[in-house]
Coordinates of N, CA, C and O in Angstrom, one line a residue:
M67 N 0.8 -1.2 0.0 CA 0.0 0.0 0.0 C 0.9 1.2 0.0 O 1.8 1.4 0.8
N68 N 0.6 2.1 -0.9 CA 1.3 3.4 -1.0 C 0.5 4.5 -0.3 O -0.5 4.9 -0.8
L69 N 0.9 4.8 0.9 CA 0.1 5.8 1.7 C 0.6 7.2 1.7 O 1.8 7.4 1.9
T70 N -0.2 8.1 1.3 CA 0.1 9.5 1.4 C -0.2 10.1 2.8 O -0.8 9.4 3.6
R71 N 0.2 11.3 3.0 CA -0.2 12.0 4.3 C -1.7 12.0 4.5 O -2.2 11.8 5.6
C72 N -2.4 12.3 3.4 CA -3.9 12.3 3.5 C -4.5 11.0 3.8 O -5.3 10.8 4.7
S73 N -4.0 9.9 3.1 CA -4.5 8.6 3.4 C -4.2 8.2 4.8 O -5.0 7.5 5.5
L74 N -3.0 8.5 5.3 CA -2.6 8.2 6.7 C -3.5 8.9 7.6 O -3.9 8.4 8.7
A75 N -3.9 10.2 7.4 CA -4.8 10.9 8.2 C -6.2 10.2 8.3 O -6.8 10.0 9.3
V76 N -6.7 9.8 7.1 CA -8.0 9.1 7.0 C -7.9 7.8 7.8 O -8.8 7.5 8.6
L77 N -6.9 7.0 7.5 CA -6.8 5.7 8.2 C -6.5 5.8 9.7 O -7.0 5.0 10.5
T78 N -5.8 6.9 10.1 CA -5.5 7.1 11.5 C -6.8 7.4 12.2 O -7.2 6.8 13.3
L79 N -7.6 8.3 11.7 CA -8.9 8.6 12.3 C -9.8 7.3 12.3 O -10.5 7.1 13.3
L80 N -9.8 6.6 11.2 CA -10.6 5.4 11.2 C -10.1 4.3 12.2 O -10.9 3.8 12.9
S81 N -8.8 4.1 12.2 CA -8.4 3.0 13.1 C -8.5 3.4 14.6 O -8.7 2.6 15.4
V82 N -8.3 4.7 14.9 CA -8.5 5.1 16.3 C -9.9 4.9 16.7 O -10.2 4.4 17.8
S83 N -10.9 5.3 15.8 CA -12.2 5.2 16.2 C -12.7 3.8 16.3 O -13.3 3.3 17.2
L84 N -12.4 3.0 15.2 CA -12.8 1.6 15.2 C -12.0 0.8 16.2 O -12.5 -0.1 16.8
G85 N -10.7 1.0 16.3 CA -9.8 0.2 17.2 C -10.2 0.4 18.6 O -10.3 -0.5 19.4
A86 N -10.6 1.6 19.0 CA -11.0 1.9 20.4 C -12.3 1.2 20.7 O -12.5 0.6 21.8
A87 N -13.2 1.2 19.7 CA -14.5 0.6 19.9 C -14.5 -0.9 19.8 O -15.3 -1.6 20.4
A88 N -13.6 -1.4 19.0 CA -13.6 -2.8 18.7 C -12.5 -3.7 19.4 O -12.5 -4.9 19.3
A89 N -11.6 -3.0 20.1 CA -10.5 -3.8 20.7 C -11.0 -4.6 21.9 O -11.7 -4.1 22.7
P90 N -10.7 -5.9 21.9 CA -11.1 -6.8 23.0 C -10.3 -6.4 24.3 O -9.3 -5.7 24.2
E91 N -10.8 -6.9 25.4 CA -10.2 -6.6 26.6 C -8.8 -7.1 26.8 O -8.1 -6.6 27.6
D92 N -8.4 -8.1 26.0 CA -7.0 -8.6 26.1 C -6.0 -7.7 25.4 O -4.9 -8.0 25.3
G93 N -6.5 -6.6 24.8 CA -5.6 -5.6 24.2 C -5.3 -5.8 22.7 O -4.6 -5.0 22.1
R94 N -5.8 -6.9 22.1 CA -5.6 -7.1 20.7 C -6.3 -6.1 19.9 O -7.4 -5.7 20.3
K95 N -5.7 -5.6 18.9 CA -6.3 -4.6 18.0 C -6.7 -5.2 16.7 O -6.1 -6.2 16.2
P96 N -7.8 -4.6 16.1 CA -8.2 -5.1 14.7 C -7.0 -4.9 13.7 O -6.2 -4.0 13.9
V97 N -7.0 -5.7 12.7 CA -5.9 -5.7 11.7 C -6.5 -5.1 10.4 O -7.5 -5.6 9.9
L98 N -5.8 -4.1 9.8 CA -6.2 -3.5 8.6 C -5.4 -4.1 7.5 O -4.1 -4.2 7.6
S99 N -6.0 -4.6 6.4 CA -5.2 -5.2 5.3 C -5.9 -4.8 3.9 O -7.0 -4.3 3.9
A100 N -5.2 -5.0 2.9 CA -5.7 -4.7 1.5 C -6.4 -6.0 1.0 O -5.9 -7.1 1.4
P101 N -7.4 -5.9 0.2 CA -8.0 -7.1 -0.3 C -7.1 -7.7 -1.4 O -6.2 -7.0 -1.9
P102 N -7.4 -8.9 -1.8 CA -6.6 -9.5 -2.9 C -6.8 -8.7 -4.2 O -7.9 -8.2 -4.4
A103 N -5.8 -8.5 -5.0 CA -5.9 -7.8 -6.3 C -6.6 -8.6 -7.4 O -6.0 -9.0 -8.4
I104 N -7.8 -8.9 -7.2 CA -8.6 -9.7 -8.1 C -9.8 -8.9 -8.6 O -10.7 -8.6 -7.8
G105 N -9.8 -8.4 -9.8 CA -10.9 -7.6 -10.3 C -10.8 -6.2 -9.7 O -9.9 -5.8 -9.1
E106 N -11.9 -5.5 -9.9 CA -12.0 -4.1 -9.4 C -12.9 -4.0 -8.1 O -13.8 -4.8 -7.9
M107 N -12.6 -3.1 -7.3 CA -13.3 -2.8 -6.1 C -14.8 -2.6 -6.4 O -15.1 -1.9 -7.3
A108 N -15.6 -3.2 -5.6 CA -17.1 -3.0 -5.7 C -17.4 -1.6 -5.4 O -16.9 -1.0 -4.4
G109 N -18.2 -1.0 -6.2 CA -18.6 0.4 -6.0 C -17.6 1.4 -6.4 O -17.7 2.6 -6.0
S110 N -16.6 1.0 -7.2 CA -15.5 1.9 -7.6 C -16.1 3.1 -8.4 O -17.0 2.9 -9.2
A111 N -15.4 4.2 -8.2 CA -15.8 5.4 -8.9 C -14.5 6.0 -9.5 O -14.3 7.2 -9.4
T112 N -13.6 5.2 -10.0 CA -12.3 5.6 -10.4 C -12.3 6.8 -11.4 O -11.6 7.7 -11.1
E113 N -13.0 6.7 -12.4 CA -13.0 7.8 -13.4 C -13.4 9.1 -12.8 O -12.7 10.1 -13.0
E114 N -14.5 9.2 -12.1 CA -15.0 10.4 -11.5 C -14.0 10.9 -10.5 O -13.7 12.1 -10.4
L115 N -13.5 10.0 -9.7 CA -12.5 10.4 -8.7 C -11.2 11.0 -9.3 O -10.7 12.0 -8.8
N116 N -10.7 10.3 -10.3 CA -9.5 10.7 -10.9 C -9.7 12.1 -11.5 O -8.8 13.0 -11.4
A117 N -10.8 12.4 -12.2 CA -11.1 13.7 -12.8 C -11.2 14.8 -11.7 O -10.9 15.9 -12.0
A118 N -11.6 14.4 -10.5 CA -11.7 15.4 -9.4 C -10.4 15.5 -8.6 O -10.3 16.2 -7.6
G119 N -9.3 14.7 -9.0 CA -8.1 14.8 -8.2 C -8.1 14.0 -7.0 O -7.4 14.3 -6.0
Y120 N -8.9 12.9 -6.9 CA -9.1 12.0 -5.8 C -8.5 10.6 -6.1 O -8.4 10.2 -7.2
V121 N -8.2 9.9 -5.0 CA -7.9 8.5 -5.1 C -8.8 7.7 -4.2 O -9.5 8.3 -3.3
Q122 N -8.9 6.4 -4.4 CA -9.7 5.6 -3.5 C -8.8 4.3 -3.2 O -8.1 3.9 -4.1
E123 N -9.0 3.8 -2.0 CA -8.4 2.6 -1.6 C -9.4 1.8 -0.8 O -10.2 2.3 -0.1
E124 N -9.2 0.5 -1.0 CA -10.2 -0.5 -0.3 C -9.4 -1.3 0.7 O -8.2 -1.6 0.5
F125 N -10.0 -1.5 1.9 CA -9.4 -2.3 3.0 C -10.3 -3.2 3.6 O -11.5 -3.1 3.5
F126 N -9.8 -4.2 4.2 CA -10.5 -5.1 5.1 C -10.1 -4.8 6.5 O -8.9 -4.6 6.8
L127 N -11.0 -4.9 7.5 CA -10.6 -4.7 8.9 C -11.1 -6.0 9.6 O -12.3 -6.4 9.5
Q128 N -10.2 -6.7 10.2 CA -10.5 -8.0 10.8 C -10.2 -8.0 12.3 O -9.2 -7.4 12.7
G129 N -11.0 -8.6 13.1 CA -10.8 -8.6 14.5 C -11.8 -9.6 15.2 O -12.3 -10.5 14.5
E130 N -12.0 -9.4 16.4 CA -12.9 -10.2 17.2 C -13.9 -9.3 18.0 O -13.4 -8.4 18.7
A131 N -15.2 -9.5 17.7 CA -16.2 -8.7 18.4 C -16.6 -9.4 19.7 O -16.7 -10.6 19.7
R132 N -16.9 -8.6 20.7 CA -17.4 -9.1 22.0 C -18.8 -8.7 22.2 O -19.2 -7.6 21.9
S133 N -19.7 -9.6 22.6 CA -21.0 -9.3 22.9 C -21.1 -9.1 24.5 O -20.2 -9.6 25.2
Y134 N -22.2 -8.5 24.9 CA -22.4 -8.2 26.3 C -23.8 -8.6 26.7 O -24.7 -8.5 25.9
V135 N -24.0 -9.0 27.9 CA -25.3 -9.4 28.4 C -25.5 -8.6 29.7 O -24.6 -8.2 30.4
N136 N -26.8 -8.4 30.0 CA -27.2 -7.6 31.2 C -26.8 -8.4 32.5 O -26.9 -9.6 32.5
R137 N -26.5 -7.6 33.5 CA -26.3 -8.2 34.9 C -27.3 -7.5 35.7 O -27.3 -6.3 35.9
G138 N -28.3 -8.3 36.2 CA -29.3 -7.7 37.0 C -30.5 -7.2 36.1 O -30.6 -7.6 35.0
T139 N -31.3 -6.4 36.7 CA -32.5 -5.9 36.0 C -32.1 -4.6 35.3 O -31.5 -3.7 35.8
W140 N -32.6 -4.5 34.0 CA -32.4 -3.2 33.3 C -33.6 -2.3 33.5 O -34.7 -2.7 33.2
S141 N -33.3 -1.2 34.1 CA -34.4 -0.2 34.4 C -34.6 0.8 33.2 O -33.8 0.8 32.3
A142 N -35.6 1.6 33.3 CA -36.0 2.5 32.3 C -35.0 3.7 32.2 O -35.0 4.5 31.3
D143 N -34.1 3.9 33.2 CA -33.2 5.0 33.2 C -32.1 4.9 32.2 O -31.3 5.9 32.0
G144 N -31.9 3.7 31.6 CA -30.8 3.5 30.6 C -29.4 3.4 31.2 O -28.4 3.3 30.5
I145 N -29.3 3.3 32.5 CA -28.0 3.0 33.2 C -28.0 1.6 33.6 O -28.7 1.2 34.6
W146 N -27.3 0.8 32.8 CA -27.4 -0.7 33.0 C -26.0 -1.2 33.2 O -25.0 -0.8 32.8
D147 N -26.0 -2.3 34.0 CA -24.7 -3.0 34.2 C -24.6 -4.2 33.3 O -25.6 -5.0 33.1
V148 N -23.5 -4.4 32.6 CA -23.3 -5.5 31.7 C -22.1 -6.3 32.0 O -21.2 -5.8 32.7
V149 N -22.0 -7.5 31.5 CA -20.8 -8.3 31.6 C -20.5 -8.9 30.2 O -21.4 -9.1 29.4
P150 N -19.2 -9.1 29.9 CA -18.8 -9.7 28.7 C -19.4 -11.1 28.5 O -19.6 -11.9 29.4
A151 N -19.8 -11.4 27.2 CA -20.4 -12.7 26.9 C -19.5 -13.3 25.7 O -18.3 -13.2 25.7
A152 N -20.2 -13.9 24.8 CA -19.5 -14.6 23.7 C -18.8 -13.6 22.8 O -19.1 -12.4 22.8
S153 N -17.8 -14.1 22.0 CA -17.1 -13.3 21.0 C -17.1 -14.1 19.7 O -17.4 -15.3 19.7
A154 N -16.9 -13.3 18.6 CA -16.9 -13.9 17.3 C -16.0 -13.1 16.4 O -15.9 -11.9 16.5
P155 N -15.3 -13.8 15.4 CA -14.5 -13.1 14.5 C -15.3 -12.3 13.5 O -16.5 -12.6 13.2
Y156 N -14.8 -11.2 13.0 CA -15.4 -10.4 12.0 C -14.4 -9.9 11.0 O -13.2 -9.8 11.2
T157 N -14.9 -9.6 9.8 CA -14.2 -8.9 8.7 C -15.2 -8.0 8.1 O -16.2 -8.4 7.7
I158 N -14.8 -6.7 8.0 CA -15.6 -5.7 7.4 C -14.8 -5.1 6.3 O -13.6 -5.2 6.2
R159 N -15.5 -4.5 5.3 CA -14.9 -3.8 4.2 C -15.0 -2.3 4.4 O -16.0 -1.7 4.8
L160 N -13.9 -1.6 4.1 CA -13.9 -0.1 4.2 C -13.3 0.4 2.9 O -12.4 -0.3 2.3
F161 N -13.7 1.5 2.4 CA -13.0 2.1 1.3 C -12.9 3.6 1.6 O -13.8 4.2 2.1
A162 N -11.8 4.1 1.3 CA -11.5 5.5 1.5 C -11.3 6.3 0.2 O -10.7 5.7 -0.7
R163 N -11.8 7.5 0.2 CA -11.7 8.4 -1.0 C -11.2 9.7 -0.4 O -11.8 10.2 0.5
Y164 N -10.1 10.2 -1.0 CA -9.5 11.4 -0.5 C -8.7 12.1 -1.6 O -8.4 11.5 -2.6
P165 N -8.5 13.4 -1.4 CA -7.7 14.2 -2.4 C -6.3 13.6 -2.6 O -5.7 13.2 -1.6
A166 N -5.9 13.5 -3.9 CA -4.5 12.9 -4.2 C -3.5 13.9 -3.6 O -2.4 13.4 -3.2
K167 N -3.7 15.2 -3.6 CA -2.8 16.2 -3.1 C -3.3 16.5 -1.6 O -4.4 17.0 -1.4
A168 N -2.4 16.2 -0.7 CA -2.7 16.4 0.7 C -3.1 17.9 1.0 O -3.9 18.1 1.9
S169 N -2.6 18.8 0.2 CA -2.9 20.2 0.4 C -4.4 20.5 0.1 O -4.9 21.5 0.6
R170 N -5.1 19.7 -0.6 CA -6.5 19.8 -0.9 C -7.4 19.3 0.2 O -8.6 19.6 0.2
F171 N -6.9 18.4 1.0 CA -7.7 17.7 2.1 C -8.0 18.8 3.1 O -7.2 19.4 3.7
N172 N -9.3 18.9 3.4 CA -9.8 19.9 4.4 C -9.7 19.4 5.8 O -10.1 20.1 6.7
G173 N -9.3 18.2 6.0 CA -9.1 17.7 7.4 C -10.4 17.0 7.9 O -10.3 16.5 9.1
I174 N -11.4 16.9 7.2 CA -12.7 16.3 7.6 C -13.0 15.1 6.8 O -12.9 15.1 5.6
V175 N -13.3 14.0 7.6 CA -13.6 12.7 6.9 C -15.1 12.4 7.2 O -15.5 12.4 8.3
F176 N -15.8 12.2 6.1 CA -17.2 11.8 6.2 C -17.3 10.3 6.2 O -16.8 9.7 5.2
V177 N -17.9 9.7 7.2 CA -18.0 8.2 7.3 C -19.4 7.8 7.1 O -20.3 8.4 7.7
E178 N -19.6 6.9 6.1 CA -21.0 6.4 5.8 C -21.1 4.9 6.1 O -20.3 4.1 5.5
W179 N -22.1 4.5 6.9 CA -22.4 3.1 7.0 C -23.2 2.7 5.8 O -24.3 3.3 5.6
L180 N -22.7 1.8 5.0 CA -23.3 1.5 3.7 C -24.7 0.9 3.8 O -24.9 0.0 4.7
N181 N -25.6 1.2 3.0 CA -27.0 0.8 3.0 C -27.1 -0.6 2.3 O -26.6 -0.7 1.2
V182 N -27.8 -1.5 2.9 CA -27.9 -2.8 2.2 C -29.4 -3.2 1.9 O -29.7 -4.3 1.6
S183 N -30.2 -2.2 1.9 CA -31.6 -2.4 1.6 C -31.9 -3.1 0.2 O -32.8 -3.9 0.1
G184 N -31.0 -2.9 -0.7 CA -31.2 -3.4 -2.1 C -30.5 -4.8 -2.3 O -30.4 -5.3 -3.4
G185 N -29.9 -5.3 -1.2 CA -29.3 -6.7 -1.3 C -27.8 -6.6 -1.5 O -27.2 -7.6 -1.7
S186 N -27.3 -5.4 -1.6 CA -25.8 -5.2 -1.8 C -25.5 -3.9 -1.1 O -26.4 -3.2 -0.6
E187 N -24.2 -3.5 -1.1 CA -23.8 -2.3 -0.5 C -24.1 -1.1 -1.3 O -23.8 -1.1 -2.5
G188 N -24.8 -0.1 -0.8 CA -25.1 1.1 -1.5 C -24.6 2.4 -0.7 O -24.9 2.5 0.5
A189 N -23.9 3.2 -1.4 CA -23.4 4.5 -0.7 C -24.4 5.6 -1.0 O -24.1 6.5 -1.8
V190 N -25.5 5.6 -0.3 CA -26.6 6.5 -0.6 C -26.1 8.0 -0.3 O -26.4 8.9 -1.1
N191 N -25.5 8.2 0.8 CA -25.0 9.5 1.1 C -24.0 10.0 0.1 O -24.0 11.2 -0.3
W192 N -23.0 9.1 -0.2 CA -22.0 9.5 -1.3 C -22.7 10.0 -2.5 O -22.4 11.0 -3.1
T193 N -23.8 9.2 -2.9 CA -24.5 9.5 -4.2 C -25.1 10.9 -4.1 O -25.0 11.7 -5.1
M194 N -25.6 11.3 -2.9 CA -26.3 12.6 -2.8 C -25.3 13.7 -2.5 O -25.5 14.9 -2.9
L195 N -24.1 13.4 -1.9 CA -23.2 14.5 -1.5 C -21.9 14.6 -2.2 O -21.1 15.5 -2.0
H196 N -21.6 13.7 -3.1 CA -20.3 13.6 -3.7 C -19.8 14.8 -4.4 O -18.6 15.2 -4.3
D197 N -20.7 15.6 -5.0 CA -20.2 16.8 -5.7 C -19.6 17.8 -4.7 O -18.5 18.3 -4.9
E198 N -20.3 18.0 -3.6 CA -19.8 18.9 -2.5 C -18.6 18.3 -1.8 O -17.6 19.1 -1.5
L199 N -18.6 17.0 -1.5 CA -17.4 16.4 -0.9 C -16.1 16.6 -1.7 O -15.1 16.9 -1.2
L200 N -16.3 16.3 -3.0 CA -15.1 16.5 -3.9 C -14.7 17.9 -4.1 O -13.5 18.2 -4.1
R201 N -15.7 18.8 -4.2 CA -15.4 20.2 -4.4 C -14.6 20.8 -3.2 O -13.7 21.6 -3.3
Q202 N -15.0 20.4 -2.0 CA -14.5 21.0 -0.8 C -13.3 20.3 -0.2 O -12.9 20.7 0.9
G203 N -12.9 19.2 -0.7 CA -11.7 18.5 -0.2 C -11.9 17.6 0.9 O -11.0 17.3 1.7
Y204 N -13.1 17.0 1.1 CA -13.4 16.1 2.2 C -12.7 14.7 1.9 O -12.6 14.3 0.8
G205 N -12.5 14.0 3.0 CA -12.2 12.6 2.9 C -13.5 11.9 3.1 O -14.4 12.4 3.7
Y206 N -13.6 10.7 2.6 CA -14.8 9.9 2.7 C -14.4 8.4 3.0 O -13.5 7.9 2.3
V207 N -15.1 7.8 3.9 CA -14.9 6.4 4.2 C -16.3 5.7 4.1 O -17.2 6.1 4.9
G208 N -16.4 4.7 3.3 CA -17.6 3.8 3.3 C -17.3 2.6 4.1 O -16.3 2.0 3.9
V209 N -18.3 2.2 5.0 CA -18.1 1.1 5.9 C -19.2 0.0 5.5 O -20.4 0.3 5.7
G210 N -18.7 -1.1 5.1 CA -19.6 -2.2 4.8 C -19.4 -3.3 5.8 O -18.4 -4.0 5.8
A211 N -20.4 -3.5 6.7 CA -20.3 -4.4 7.8 C -21.5 -5.3 8.1 O -21.6 -5.8 9.1
Q212 N -22.3 -5.4 7.0 CA -23.5 -6.2 7.2 C -23.5 -7.5 6.3 O -23.1 -7.4 5.2
A213 N -24.0 -8.6 6.8 CA -24.0 -9.8 6.1 C -24.7 -9.7 4.7 O -24.2 -10.3 3.7
V214 N -25.8 -9.0 4.6 CA -26.4 -8.8 3.3 C -25.5 -8.2 2.3 O -25.4 -8.6 1.1
G215 N -24.7 -7.2 2.7 CA -23.8 -6.5 1.8 C -22.7 -7.4 1.4 O -22.3 -7.4 0.2
V216 N -22.2 -8.3 2.3 CA -21.1 -9.2 2.0 C -21.6 -10.2 0.9 O -20.9 -10.5 0.0
T217 N -22.9 -10.7 1.1 CA -23.4 -11.6 0.1 C -23.5 -11.0 -1.3 O -23.1 -11.6 -2.3
G218 N -23.9 -9.7 -1.3 CA -23.9 -9.0 -2.6 C -22.5 -8.8 -3.2 O -22.3 -8.9 -4.4
L219 N -21.5 -8.5 -2.3 CA -20.1 -8.4 -2.8 C -19.7 -9.7 -3.4 O -19.0 -9.7 -4.5
K220 N -20.0 -10.8 -2.8 CA -19.5 -12.1 -3.3 C -20.2 -12.5 -4.6 O -19.6 -13.2 -5.4
R221 N -21.4 -12.0 -4.8 CA -22.1 -12.3 -6.1 C -21.3 -11.6 -7.2 O -21.2 -12.1 -8.3
G222 N -20.8 -10.4 -6.9 CA -20.1 -9.7 -7.9 C -18.6 -10.1 -8.1 O -18.1 -10.0 -9.3
N223 N -17.9 -10.6 -7.1 CA -16.6 -11.0 -7.2 C -16.2 -11.9 -6.0 O -15.7 -11.5 -5.0
A224 N -16.6 -13.2 -6.2 CA -16.4 -14.2 -5.1 C -15.0 -14.3 -4.6 O -14.8 -14.5 -3.4
Q225 N -14.0 -14.3 -5.5 CA -12.6 -14.4 -5.1 C -12.1 -13.3 -4.3 O -11.5 -13.4 -3.3
R226 N -12.4 -12.0 -4.7 CA -11.9 -10.9 -4.0 C -12.5 -10.8 -2.6 O -11.8 -10.4 -1.7
Y227 N -13.8 -11.1 -2.5 CA -14.5 -10.9 -1.2 C -14.7 -12.2 -0.5 O -15.6 -12.3 0.4
A228 N -14.0 -13.2 -0.8 CA -14.2 -14.6 -0.1 C -14.0 -14.5 1.4 O -14.7 -15.1 2.1
T229 N -13.1 -13.7 1.9 CA -12.8 -13.6 3.3 C -13.9 -12.8 4.0 O -14.0 -12.8 5.2

């Protein structure tokens, strides 16, 4: 992976926020990796992004998620006591879009949880906002973390999205 200052800023923000939220109690951190170079990234907007002076990169984030269960009675006040329960491995897909020139990056990263209502990953907010995001130098990260989206990705490129 060839990382620029801008991509490092985007990935640092992402890994700090996801790592802090997803790190298990034993201190292990999620692992960020590139997908296999088989075919093109799902949802790619290469031509439009290149014309706007942007790049895009796709990543997988793998780790172990921990669930929690209630301890005692949960009252209506929303202050509840929980204890760790089962854990399970996960892999999610992320893609980052950001200005190729770090001087164009405005320092703000827009993060979108991808919509899977149509049976695959859809970047609804990107579709509505991309002109403004590109014009003003925003970073953008799409997060695909739902089983329906993964199934859609595998229909399009089973080898690239096998994991």
